[in-house]
Amino acid sequence: MKRIALRAVTAAALLTTWALGAAAQQTWPPTPTVVAHRGASALRPEHTLAAYQKAIDDGADIIEPDLVITKDGVLVARHENAIAILNADGSVKEATTDVVDRPEFATRKATKTIDGQALTGWFTEDFTLAELKTLRARERIPAQRPANVAYNGQFEVPTLQEVIDLAKTASAKTGRVIGIYPETKHPTYFESIGQPLEAPLLAVLEKNGWNHKDAPVFVQSFEVSNLQAIRKQSSVRLVQLVAPSGRPYDFVAQGAANARSYADLITPEGLKQVAAYANAIGPFKTLVVPVKDGVPGEPTPLVAQAHAAGLAVHIWTLRPENAFLPAGLKKAPNTDGTARGDSVGEITAYLRAGIDGFFTDDPAVGRAAVQAFTAKGMTATK
């Protein structure tokens, strides 16, 4: 018990020391930046105020709400606009709310095509905010995170305003700036149904005094056109997300007129074009450090090339469980996807590659990795 208590005191002291140092910094965000991916989603159901609060408590610099919209035009935090998805046989494939168990909403079930994929389920744009607030959040991946199931039914779906309120309150309480990193989800789809996300997002940021280049905000998207449109209206920080394969869906929707892919965006010339409207890129992690023989290998030139173009690099997503780690970083029992592996080792490999920040499902692990990296005086590889 004494050892446990000592560890707790030591951890608290480290976090306090780090917080004081962060508060003293003149620039934001501190780097390497720890971004809480959907909150502390390894520990609480994602995109809930509880997950965001846990992330802040555990040392995140920024909390990330994925944004979708309600029938009455309110931005809310959900991984997808589909808040429950069914398999062909009617069983639940994925759910982030309890809507499947709510008979009063049974008739809201619909089949829609989102970014070229047909989905059957329930969608936020078919619910008013008041209706959505009657639902309760669920763990999205219970097979990998069974402990989070204990929190099912406890939390509401938060609005963007509630997320901002939490960040501002936490900033005042902790003395360090807690930012937000909203992602506009499926912007081409929402534009097609007459509910674009960009104007409501900028309106909320403006209302909160956060619609400017120095605000503690990064706006991210896997599409390009919507970021370019935002840049024409706002100086807020923008991030071009980059998947390991495929194409931005707005490019797909443009047909033969635009055959570019994500790979084209991260060539030296592509990065220069991205830098004309964005402040950073958010590549999938293996685009920066590929896995070789079951462990992170040698870095690609992407970080150096992005920096040369004036872009920061924030990678996604570093998760602590075996299910998400390379074979060489899994820990016994290796076949148990829920067991914790060497996430600190994985994060360290990316810090050595010179990234400016990273998305993590467990900010406590991310903060520990950054502290250890900094304490040992490690430097990025050239």
Short mmCIF file of C-alpha atoms in Angstrom, two decimals:
data_model
loop_
_atom_site.label_atom_id
_atom_site.label_comp_id
_atom_site.label_asym_id
_atom_site.label_seq_id
_atom_site.Cartn_x
_atom_site.Cartn_y
_atom_site.Cartn_z
CA MET A 1 0.00 0.00 0.00
CA LYS A 2 2.90 2.37 0.78
CA ARG A 3 4.34 1.79 -2.70
CA ILE A 4 0.95 2.52 -4.29
CA ALA A 5 0.59 5.69 -2.23
CA LEU A 6 4.13 6.78 -3.13
CA ARG A 7 3.46 6.23 -6.82
CA ALA A 8 0.28 8.30 -6.54
CA VAL A 9 2.12 11.14 -4.81
CA THR A 10 4.94 11.01 -7.36
CA ALA A 11 2.50 11.06 -10.27
CA ALA A 12 0.61 13.96 -8.73
CA ALA A 13 3.87 15.86 -8.21
CA LEU A 14 4.93 15.29 -11.82
CA LEU A 15 1.58 16.47 -13.12
CA THR A 16 1.69 19.55 -10.88
CA THR A 17 5.22 20.40 -12.03
CA TRP A 18 4.20 19.97 -15.66
CA ALA A 19 1.05 22.09 -15.18
CA LEU A 20 3.03 24.94 -13.66
CA GLY A 21 5.51 24.81 -16.52
CA ALA A 22 2.72 24.74 -19.09
CA ALA A 23 1.04 27.74 -17.47
CA ALA A 24 4.28 29.68 -17.72
CA GLN A 25 4.60 29.12 -21.45
CA GLN A 26 3.90 32.13 -23.66
CA THR A 27 2.75 30.20 -26.72
CA TRP A 28 -0.11 27.82 -27.29
CA PRO A 29 -0.30 24.95 -27.70
CA PRO A 30 2.63 23.48 -25.80
CA THR A 31 4.56 20.97 -27.89
CA PRO A 32 4.50 18.05 -28.14
CA THR A 33 0.76 18.57 -27.89
CA VAL A 34 -1.36 15.90 -26.20
CA VAL A 35 -4.76 15.79 -27.89
CA ALA A 36 -7.46 13.77 -26.13
CA HIS A 37 -9.07 11.75 -28.92
CA ARG A 38 -12.80 11.99 -28.23
CA GLY A 39 -11.80 12.65 -24.62
CA ALA A 40 -10.19 9.96 -22.50
CA SER A 41 -12.02 7.44 -24.64
CA ALA A 42 -10.01 4.48 -23.34
CA LEU A 43 -11.48 5.17 -19.90
CA ARG A 44 -14.95 6.63 -20.48
CA PRO A 45 -17.49 6.40 -23.32
CA GLU A 46 -16.23 8.69 -26.07
CA HIS A 47 -17.57 12.17 -26.71
CA THR A 48 -19.09 12.63 -23.27
CA LEU A 49 -18.37 15.45 -20.85
CA ALA A 50 -17.07 12.79 -18.46
CA ALA A 51 -14.55 11.62 -21.06
CA TYR A 52 -13.43 15.19 -21.74
CA GLN A 53 -13.12 15.98 -18.02
CA LYS A 54 -11.11 12.82 -17.40
CA ALA A 55 -8.82 13.79 -20.28
CA ILE A 56 -8.21 17.22 -18.79
CA ASP A 57 -7.59 15.75 -15.35
CA ASP A 58 -5.05 13.37 -16.89
CA GLY A 59 -3.04 16.09 -18.60
CA ALA A 60 -4.50 16.66 -22.07
CA ASP A 61 -3.73 19.98 -23.69
CA ILE A 62 -6.70 19.74 -26.05
CA ILE A 63 -9.99 17.85 -26.15
CA GLU A 64 -11.46 16.67 -29.45
CA PRO A 65 -15.17 16.75 -30.30
CA ASP A 66 -16.27 15.25 -33.60
CA LEU A 67 -19.13 17.45 -34.78
CA VAL A 68 -22.46 16.50 -36.33
CA ILE A 69 -25.74 18.43 -36.32
CA THR A 70 -29.27 18.04 -35.03
CA LYS A 71 -32.52 18.57 -36.90
CA ASP A 72 -32.80 22.03 -35.36
CA GLY A 73 -29.27 23.03 -36.29
CA VAL A 74 -27.29 22.48 -33.08
CA LEU A 75 -23.76 21.06 -33.25
CA VAL A 76 -23.23 18.06 -31.00
CA ALA A 77 -20.30 15.75 -30.28
CA ARG A 78 -20.64 12.26 -31.76
CA HIS A 79 -18.18 10.11 -33.68
CA GLU A 80 -20.71 9.85 -36.49
CA ASN A 81 -24.12 11.24 -37.32
CA ALA A 82 -25.23 7.59 -37.12
CA ILE A 83 -25.82 7.13 -33.39
CA ALA A 84 -26.68 3.45 -33.90
CA ILE A 85 -25.97 1.27 -36.93
CA LEU A 86 -27.63 -2.06 -37.67
CA ASN A 87 -26.33 -5.15 -39.46
CA ALA A 88 -28.33 -6.62 -42.34
CA ASP A 89 -30.02 -9.05 -39.91
CA GLY A 90 -31.17 -6.19 -37.66
CA SER A 91 -28.61 -6.74 -34.93
CA VAL A 92 -26.61 -3.81 -33.61
CA LYS A 93 -23.32 -3.29 -35.39
CA GLU A 94 -22.31 -0.16 -33.52
CA ALA A 95 -24.03 2.24 -31.14
CA THR A 96 -22.97 5.34 -29.26
CA THR A 97 -26.40 5.89 -27.70
CA ASP A 98 -29.28 3.78 -26.37
CA VAL A 99 -31.60 4.81 -29.22
CA VAL A 100 -32.10 1.17 -30.30
CA ASP A 101 -33.81 0.52 -26.96
CA ARG A 102 -36.08 3.55 -27.16
CA PRO A 103 -39.42 2.51 -28.71
CA GLU A 104 -40.57 6.12 -29.05
CA PHE A 105 -37.89 6.58 -31.71
CA ALA A 106 -38.36 3.30 -33.57
CA THR A 107 -39.85 5.06 -36.59
CA ARG A 108 -36.74 7.24 -36.93
CA LYS A 109 -34.77 4.26 -38.24
CA ALA A 110 -33.64 5.01 -41.78
CA THR A 111 -31.25 3.92 -44.50
CA LYS A 112 -28.97 6.65 -45.81
CA THR A 113 -25.93 6.85 -48.03
CA ILE A 114 -23.10 8.63 -46.22
CA ASP A 115 -19.96 9.25 -48.26
CA GLY A 116 -20.94 6.49 -50.67
CA GLN A 117 -21.79 3.91 -47.98
CA ALA A 118 -25.33 2.77 -47.27
CA LEU A 119 -26.09 2.67 -43.54
CA THR A 120 -29.23 1.63 -41.70
CA GLY A 121 -29.76 3.10 -38.28
CA TRP A 122 -30.58 6.34 -36.48
CA PHE A 123 -29.04 9.71 -37.37
CA THR A 124 -28.60 12.93 -35.42
CA GLU A 125 -30.06 15.09 -38.18
CA ASP A 126 -33.43 13.38 -37.62
CA PHE A 127 -33.59 14.41 -33.95
CA THR A 128 -34.06 17.78 -32.31
CA LEU A 129 -31.59 18.64 -29.58
CA ALA A 130 -34.29 18.15 -26.95
CA GLU A 131 -34.95 14.64 -28.26
CA LEU A 132 -31.27 13.81 -28.49
CA LYS A 133 -30.79 14.94 -24.90
CA THR A 134 -33.18 12.22 -23.74
CA LEU A 135 -30.79 9.57 -25.05
CA ARG A 136 -27.81 8.27 -23.10
CA ALA A 137 -24.31 7.50 -24.30
CA ARG A 138 -22.91 4.00 -24.74
CA GLU A 139 -19.44 2.58 -25.21
CA ARG A 140 -18.87 2.28 -28.97
CA ILE A 141 -16.36 -0.61 -28.91
CA PRO A 142 -17.29 -2.76 -25.89
CA ALA A 143 -15.28 -5.75 -27.12
CA GLN A 144 -12.05 -3.76 -26.79
CA ARG A 145 -13.15 -1.65 -23.80
CA PRO A 146 -15.43 -3.77 -21.62
CA ALA A 147 -14.73 -1.68 -18.51
CA ASN A 148 -16.36 1.33 -20.17
CA VAL A 149 -19.66 -0.54 -20.44
CA ALA A 150 -20.17 0.16 -16.73
CA TYR A 151 -20.73 3.81 -17.68
CA ASN A 152 -23.46 3.08 -20.22
CA GLY A 153 -26.59 5.10 -19.59
CA GLN A 154 -24.93 7.70 -17.37
CA PHE A 155 -24.08 10.52 -19.75
CA GLU A 156 -25.83 12.80 -22.24
CA VAL A 157 -24.77 13.72 -25.75
CA PRO A 158 -23.00 17.07 -25.29
CA THR A 159 -23.31 20.12 -27.49
CA LEU A 160 -20.28 21.96 -28.84
CA GLN A 161 -21.17 24.84 -26.53
CA GLU A 162 -21.06 22.51 -23.52
CA VAL A 163 -17.63 21.26 -24.60
CA ILE A 164 -16.36 24.82 -24.90
CA ASP A 165 -17.85 25.69 -21.51
CA LEU A 166 -16.01 22.73 -19.99
CA ALA A 167 -12.72 23.76 -21.61
CA LYS A 168 -13.06 27.35 -20.39
CA THR A 169 -13.98 26.28 -16.87
CA ALA A 170 -11.07 23.85 -16.74
CA SER A 171 -8.69 26.50 -18.04
CA ALA A 172 -9.69 28.88 -15.27
CA LYS A 173 -9.44 26.14 -12.66
CA THR A 174 -6.10 24.65 -13.71
CA GLY A 175 -4.31 27.79 -14.85
CA ARG A 176 -3.43 26.24 -18.21
CA VAL A 177 -5.16 26.76 -21.52
CA ILE A 178 -7.36 23.82 -22.53
CA GLY A 179 -8.15 23.94 -26.22
CA ILE A 180 -10.63 22.19 -28.48
CA TYR A 181 -9.98 20.33 -31.74
CA PRO A 182 -13.37 19.93 -33.46
CA GLU A 183 -13.70 17.78 -36.57
CA THR A 184 -16.41 18.57 -39.10
CA LYS A 185 -17.77 15.13 -40.00
CA HIS A 186 -19.01 14.35 -43.52
CA PRO A 187 -19.19 17.98 -44.67
CA THR A 188 -20.17 17.09 -48.26
CA TYR A 189 -23.05 14.96 -47.00
CA PHE A 190 -24.33 17.61 -44.61
CA GLU A 191 -24.07 20.24 -47.34
CA SER A 192 -26.12 17.97 -49.62
CA ILE A 193 -29.02 17.80 -47.14
CA GLY A 194 -29.02 21.54 -46.51
CA GLN A 195 -27.38 21.39 -43.08
CA PRO A 196 -23.79 22.54 -43.58
CA LEU A 197 -21.61 22.45 -40.48
CA GLU A 198 -19.22 25.30 -41.18
CA ALA A 199 -21.45 28.34 -40.58
CA PRO A 200 -22.84 27.01 -37.27
CA LEU A 201 -19.31 26.15 -36.15
CA LEU A 202 -17.96 29.61 -36.88
CA ALA A 203 -21.02 31.15 -35.22
CA VAL A 204 -20.36 29.23 -32.00
CA LEU A 205 -16.67 30.11 -32.08
CA GLU A 206 -17.53 33.77 -32.66
CA LYS A 207 -20.02 33.76 -29.79
CA ASN A 208 -17.27 32.47 -27.50
CA GLY A 209 -14.58 34.85 -28.71
CA TRP A 210 -12.67 31.98 -30.31
CA ASN A 211 -13.00 32.79 -34.00
CA HIS A 212 -9.43 34.02 -34.58
CA LYS A 213 -5.91 32.74 -35.18
CA ASP A 214 -4.81 32.92 -31.54
CA ALA A 215 -7.84 31.10 -30.15
CA PRO A 216 -7.18 27.71 -28.50
CA VAL A 217 -8.84 25.96 -31.42
CA PHE A 218 -7.89 23.65 -34.27
CA VAL A 219 -10.61 22.79 -36.81
CA GLN A 220 -9.94 19.55 -38.69
CA SER A 221 -11.45 17.73 -41.63
CA PHE A 222 -10.77 14.79 -43.94
CA GLU A 223 -12.19 16.91 -46.76
CA VAL A 224 -10.53 19.89 -48.41
CA SER A 225 -13.17 22.21 -49.84
CA ASN A 226 -14.78 22.95 -46.50
CA LEU A 227 -11.45 23.89 -44.93
CA GLN A 228 -10.75 26.19 -47.85
CA ALA A 229 -14.18 27.76 -47.39
CA ILE A 230 -13.55 28.29 -43.67
CA ARG A 231 -10.20 29.91 -44.40
CA LYS A 232 -11.94 32.53 -46.53
CA GLN A 233 -14.09 33.45 -43.54
CA SER A 234 -11.85 32.90 -40.53
CA SER A 235 -8.22 32.91 -39.38
CA VAL A 236 -8.81 30.06 -36.89
CA ARG A 237 -6.24 27.25 -37.03
CA LEU A 238 -7.11 24.57 -39.62
CA VAL A 239 -5.85 21.01 -39.98
CA GLN A 240 -5.97 18.83 -43.07
CA LEU A 241 -6.51 15.24 -42.00
CA VAL A 242 -4.83 12.61 -44.16
CA ALA A 243 -5.89 8.96 -44.32
CA PRO A 244 -3.41 6.19 -45.22
CA SER A 245 -5.29 5.46 -48.44
CA GLY A 246 -8.21 6.68 -50.52
CA ARG A 247 -9.40 10.17 -51.38
CA PRO A 248 -11.12 13.09 -49.66
CA TYR A 249 -14.84 12.58 -50.25
CA ASP A 250 -15.31 16.03 -51.72
CA PHE A 251 -12.79 15.00 -54.39
CA VAL A 252 -14.82 11.86 -55.02
CA ALA A 253 -18.00 13.93 -55.33
CA GLN A 254 -16.32 16.16 -57.90
CA GLY A 255 -15.87 13.16 -60.19
CA ALA A 256 -13.39 13.19 -63.05
CA ALA A 257 -12.66 16.87 -62.42
CA ASN A 258 -10.58 15.95 -59.38
CA ALA A 259 -8.68 12.66 -59.35
CA ARG A 260 -6.32 13.55 -56.49
CA SER A 261 -5.89 11.27 -53.49
CA TYR A 262 -4.64 11.68 -49.92
CA ALA A 263 -1.24 10.56 -51.18
CA ASP A 264 -1.18 13.59 -53.46
CA LEU A 265 -1.77 15.93 -50.52
CA ILE A 266 1.45 14.85 -48.79
CA THR A 267 3.89 15.19 -51.66
CA PRO A 268 6.15 18.24 -51.31
CA GLU A 269 4.01 20.09 -53.86
CA GLY A 270 0.79 18.89 -52.23
CA LEU A 271 1.97 20.12 -48.84
CA LYS A 272 2.64 23.56 -50.28
CA GLN A 273 -0.94 23.63 -51.55
CA VAL A 274 -2.27 22.51 -48.17
CA ALA A 275 -0.24 25.24 -46.46
CA ALA A 276 -2.18 27.83 -48.47
CA TYR A 277 -5.24 27.18 -46.31
CA ALA A 278 -4.19 25.02 -43.32
CA ASN A 279 -1.84 25.35 -40.37
CA ALA A 280 -1.15 21.66 -39.87
CA ILE A 281 -1.68 18.19 -41.26
CA GLY A 282 -3.13 15.28 -39.32
CA PRO A 283 -1.75 12.12 -40.95
CA PHE A 284 -2.43 8.56 -39.91
CA LYS A 285 0.48 7.47 -37.73
CA THR A 286 2.12 4.99 -40.12
CA LEU A 287 2.51 7.72 -42.74
CA VAL A 288 5.10 9.16 -40.33
CA VAL A 289 6.57 5.97 -38.87
CA PRO A 290 5.72 2.71 -40.66
CA VAL A 291 5.64 -0.56 -38.77
CA LYS A 292 8.45 -2.96 -39.65
CA ASP A 293 8.88 -6.42 -38.15
CA GLY A 294 6.16 -5.68 -35.62
CA VAL A 295 7.62 -2.44 -34.25
CA PRO A 296 7.83 1.20 -35.36
CA GLY A 297 10.52 1.46 -38.03
CA GLU A 298 12.42 4.35 -39.55
CA PRO A 299 10.52 7.63 -40.02
CA THR A 300 9.43 8.74 -43.48
CA PRO A 301 10.38 12.23 -44.73
CA LEU A 302 6.83 13.50 -44.09
CA VAL A 303 7.51 15.45 -40.89
CA ALA A 304 10.50 17.24 -42.38
CA GLN A 305 8.63 17.98 -45.60
CA ALA A 306 5.58 19.29 -43.73
CA HIS A 307 7.73 21.50 -41.55
CA ALA A 308 9.49 22.82 -44.65
CA ALA A 309 6.07 23.82 -45.99
CA GLY A 310 5.26 25.59 -42.71
CA LEU A 311 2.84 22.93 -41.44
CA ALA A 312 2.75 21.34 -38.00
CA VAL A 313 2.18 17.56 -37.80
CA HIS A 314 -0.38 15.99 -35.42
CA ILE A 315 -0.72 12.23 -35.90
CA TRP A 316 -3.67 9.96 -35.17
CA THR A 317 -4.41 7.81 -33.21
CA LEU A 318 -2.31 6.25 -30.43
CA ARG A 319 -4.28 3.78 -28.32
CA PRO A 320 -3.09 1.81 -25.29
CA GLU A 321 -4.71 -1.58 -25.82
CA ASN A 322 -3.10 -4.58 -27.53
CA ALA A 323 -5.87 -4.54 -30.14
CA PHE A 324 -4.46 -1.31 -31.56
CA LEU A 325 -0.70 -1.80 -31.11
CA PRO A 326 1.90 -3.36 -33.42
CA ALA A 327 2.72 -6.98 -32.61
CA GLY A 328 6.06 -6.11 -31.03
CA LEU A 329 4.49 -3.68 -28.56
CA LYS A 330 1.72 -5.93 -27.29
CA LYS A 331 2.04 -7.23 -23.74
CA ALA A 332 1.00 -10.57 -22.26
CA PRO A 333 -1.43 -12.02 -22.81
CA ASN A 334 -0.73 -10.90 -26.38
CA THR A 335 -3.93 -12.42 -27.72
CA ASP A 336 -6.04 -10.35 -25.31
CA GLY A 337 -6.99 -7.22 -27.24
CA THR A 338 -8.21 -5.50 -24.07
CA ALA A 339 -4.86 -5.82 -22.26
CA ARG A 340 -2.61 -2.78 -22.10
CA GLY A 341 0.51 -2.88 -24.25
CA ASP A 342 3.55 -0.62 -24.54
CA SER A 343 1.76 2.53 -25.62
CA VAL A 344 4.51 4.72 -24.17
CA GLY A 345 7.00 2.93 -26.42
CA GLU A 346 4.84 3.59 -29.47
CA ILE A 347 4.33 7.26 -28.61
CA THR A 348 8.06 7.69 -28.01
CA ALA A 349 8.84 6.42 -31.51
CA TYR A 350 6.67 9.19 -32.96
CA LEU A 351 8.11 11.84 -30.66
CA ARG A 352 11.56 10.87 -31.91
CA ALA A 353 10.28 11.37 -35.46
CA GLY A 354 9.68 15.03 -34.65
CA ILE A 355 5.89 15.25 -34.59
CA ASP A 356 4.35 18.35 -33.03
CA GLY A 357 1.44 16.54 -31.38
CA PHE A 358 -0.59 13.37 -31.28
CA PHE A 359 -4.09 12.10 -30.68
CA THR A 360 -4.37 9.59 -27.87
CA ASP A 361 -7.27 7.69 -26.32
CA ASP A 362 -5.53 7.81 -22.93
CA PRO A 363 -4.04 11.24 -22.20
CA ALA A 364 -2.45 10.01 -18.95
CA VAL A 365 -0.32 7.62 -21.00
CA GLY A 366 0.37 10.35 -23.53
CA ARG A 367 1.43 12.79 -20.82
CA ALA A 368 3.68 10.16 -19.21
CA ALA A 369 5.36 9.52 -22.57
CA VAL A 370 5.96 13.23 -23.17
CA GLN A 371 7.33 13.76 -19.67
CA ALA A 372 9.70 10.80 -19.98
CA PHE A 373 10.83 11.93 -23.44
CA THR A 374 11.48 15.46 -22.20
CA ALA A 375 13.12 14.38 -18.93
CA LYS A 376 15.62 12.18 -20.76
CA GLY A 377 16.52 15.04 -23.06
CA MET A 378 15.59 13.04 -26.11
CA THR A 379 15.55 14.76 -29.47
CA ALA A 380 13.83 14.06 -32.71
CA THR A 381 15.72 12.15 -35.37
CA LYS A 382 16.72 14.13 -38.43
#
